[in-house]
XYZ file of C-alpha atoms in Angstrom:
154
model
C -11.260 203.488 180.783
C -14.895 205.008 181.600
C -18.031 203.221 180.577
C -18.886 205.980 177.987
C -15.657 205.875 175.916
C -15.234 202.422 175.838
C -18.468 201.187 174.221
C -17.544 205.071 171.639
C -14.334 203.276 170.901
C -16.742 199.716 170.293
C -18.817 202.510 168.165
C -15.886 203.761 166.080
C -14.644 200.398 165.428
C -17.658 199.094 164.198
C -17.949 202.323 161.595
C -14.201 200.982 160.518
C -14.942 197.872 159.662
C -12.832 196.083 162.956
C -15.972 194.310 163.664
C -14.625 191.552 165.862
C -12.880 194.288 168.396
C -16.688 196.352 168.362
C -18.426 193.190 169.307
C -15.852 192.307 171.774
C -16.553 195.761 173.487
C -20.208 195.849 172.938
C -20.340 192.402 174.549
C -17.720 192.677 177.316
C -20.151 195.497 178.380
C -23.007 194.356 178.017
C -22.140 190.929 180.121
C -20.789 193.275 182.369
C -21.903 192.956 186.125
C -20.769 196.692 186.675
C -23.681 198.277 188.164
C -23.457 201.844 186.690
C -25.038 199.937 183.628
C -28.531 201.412 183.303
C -30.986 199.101 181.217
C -31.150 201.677 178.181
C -27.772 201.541 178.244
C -27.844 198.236 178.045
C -30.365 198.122 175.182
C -28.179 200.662 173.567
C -25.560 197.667 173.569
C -27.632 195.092 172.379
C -28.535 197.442 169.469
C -24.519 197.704 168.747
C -24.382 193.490 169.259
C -27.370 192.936 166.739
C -25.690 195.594 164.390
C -22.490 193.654 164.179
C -24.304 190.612 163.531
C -26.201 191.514 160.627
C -23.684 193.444 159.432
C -21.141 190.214 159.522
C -23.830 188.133 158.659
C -24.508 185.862 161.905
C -28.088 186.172 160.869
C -28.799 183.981 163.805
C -27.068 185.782 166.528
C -28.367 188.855 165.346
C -31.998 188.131 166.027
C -31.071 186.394 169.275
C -29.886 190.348 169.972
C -32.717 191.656 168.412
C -35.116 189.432 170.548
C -33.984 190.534 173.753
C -33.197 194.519 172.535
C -37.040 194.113 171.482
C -38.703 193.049 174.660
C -36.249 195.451 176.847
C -37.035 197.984 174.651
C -41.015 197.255 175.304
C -40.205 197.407 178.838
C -38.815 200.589 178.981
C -41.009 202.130 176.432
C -38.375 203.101 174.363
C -40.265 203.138 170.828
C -37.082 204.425 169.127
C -34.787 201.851 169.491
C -38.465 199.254 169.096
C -38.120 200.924 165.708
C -34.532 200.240 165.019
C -34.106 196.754 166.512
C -37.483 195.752 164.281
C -35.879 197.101 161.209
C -32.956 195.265 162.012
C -34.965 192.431 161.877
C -36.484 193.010 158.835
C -33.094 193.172 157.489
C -31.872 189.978 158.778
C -35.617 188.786 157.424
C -33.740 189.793 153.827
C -30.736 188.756 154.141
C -32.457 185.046 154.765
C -34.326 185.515 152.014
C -37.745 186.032 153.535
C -38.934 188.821 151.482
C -42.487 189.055 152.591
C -41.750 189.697 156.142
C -38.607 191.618 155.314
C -40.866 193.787 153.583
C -43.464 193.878 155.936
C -41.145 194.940 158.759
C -39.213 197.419 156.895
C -42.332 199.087 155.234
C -43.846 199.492 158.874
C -40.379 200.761 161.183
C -39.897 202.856 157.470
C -42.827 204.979 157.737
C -42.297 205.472 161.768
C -39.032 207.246 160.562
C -40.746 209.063 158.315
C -43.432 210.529 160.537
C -40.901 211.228 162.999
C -38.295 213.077 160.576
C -35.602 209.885 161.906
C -33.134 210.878 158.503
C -30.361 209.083 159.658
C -32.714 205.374 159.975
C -34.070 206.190 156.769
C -31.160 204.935 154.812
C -31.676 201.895 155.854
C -35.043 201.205 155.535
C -35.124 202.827 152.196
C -31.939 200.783 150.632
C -33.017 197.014 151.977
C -36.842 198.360 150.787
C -34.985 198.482 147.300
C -32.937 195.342 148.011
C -36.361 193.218 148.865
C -37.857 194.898 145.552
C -34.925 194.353 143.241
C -35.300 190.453 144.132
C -38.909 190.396 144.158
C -40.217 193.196 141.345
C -37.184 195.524 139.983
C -39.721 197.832 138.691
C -40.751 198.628 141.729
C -37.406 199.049 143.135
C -35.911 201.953 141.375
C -38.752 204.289 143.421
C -36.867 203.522 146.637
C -33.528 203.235 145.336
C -34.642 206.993 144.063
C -35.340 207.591 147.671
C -32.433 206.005 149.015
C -30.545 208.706 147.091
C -32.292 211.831 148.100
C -31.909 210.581 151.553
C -27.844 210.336 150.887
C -28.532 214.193 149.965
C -29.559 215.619 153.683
């Protein structure tokens, strides 16, 4: 099986909900020693890893993932994937309950999106921006929920 489609397949798996088999993918390749690995394809992996994480909540792991994705992604200037591995952070920041620098991280990859017309991040930034208000000030909360929805509309 090629590169390419297998870490797709780790892609469509994750989408489905099979989030052991995606990690299991993500990580085979990404521990790989296979040379035809380029480092942003690499990074592109450890975006997939720290995805699964979250998303299974192994906070911990995830920002292990995040760490590393963050630093590569520094290295190879690749301010797009800075942008999602910090929001990923700031969501892992929430689901630990650290509000303030949940918030502080999602408010500053959020705008990035924004500036750069990134639709498909802003989903995310804007519905944990309304799950860090709704814990911390609900009536502050229903403005991004708002524009979680009109984001669900592009």
């Amino acid at each position: 099986m090629t590169l390419l489609l297998s870490i797709s397949i780790g892609g469509v798996k994750r989408k489905n909900g099979d989030f052991k088999e995606a990690l299991k993918i993500f990580k085979n390749n990404y521990y790989s020693k296979n040379e035809i690995i380029s480092e942003r394809l690499r990074l592109s992996l450890l975006i997939g890893i720290s995805n699964v994480y979250y998303e299974t909540k192994n906070i911990d792991s995830s920002s292990y993932y995040n760490n590393i994705g963050v630093n590569l992604a520094l290295k190879l200037k690749d301010t797009l994937s800075f942008h999602h591995l910090g929001t990923n952070q700031g969501i892992v920041n929430y689901h630990v309950k650290n509000y303030k620098v949940a918030l502080d991280s999602i408010t500053k990859h959020n705008n990035y999106f924004e500036r750069k017309g990134k639709n498909e991040f802003l989903f995310y930034t804007y519905f944990y921006l309304g799950k860090v208000f709704e814990e911390t000030n609900y009536a502050v909360s229903y403005t991004h929920l708002r524009a979680h929805e009109t984001v669900l509309d592009l």
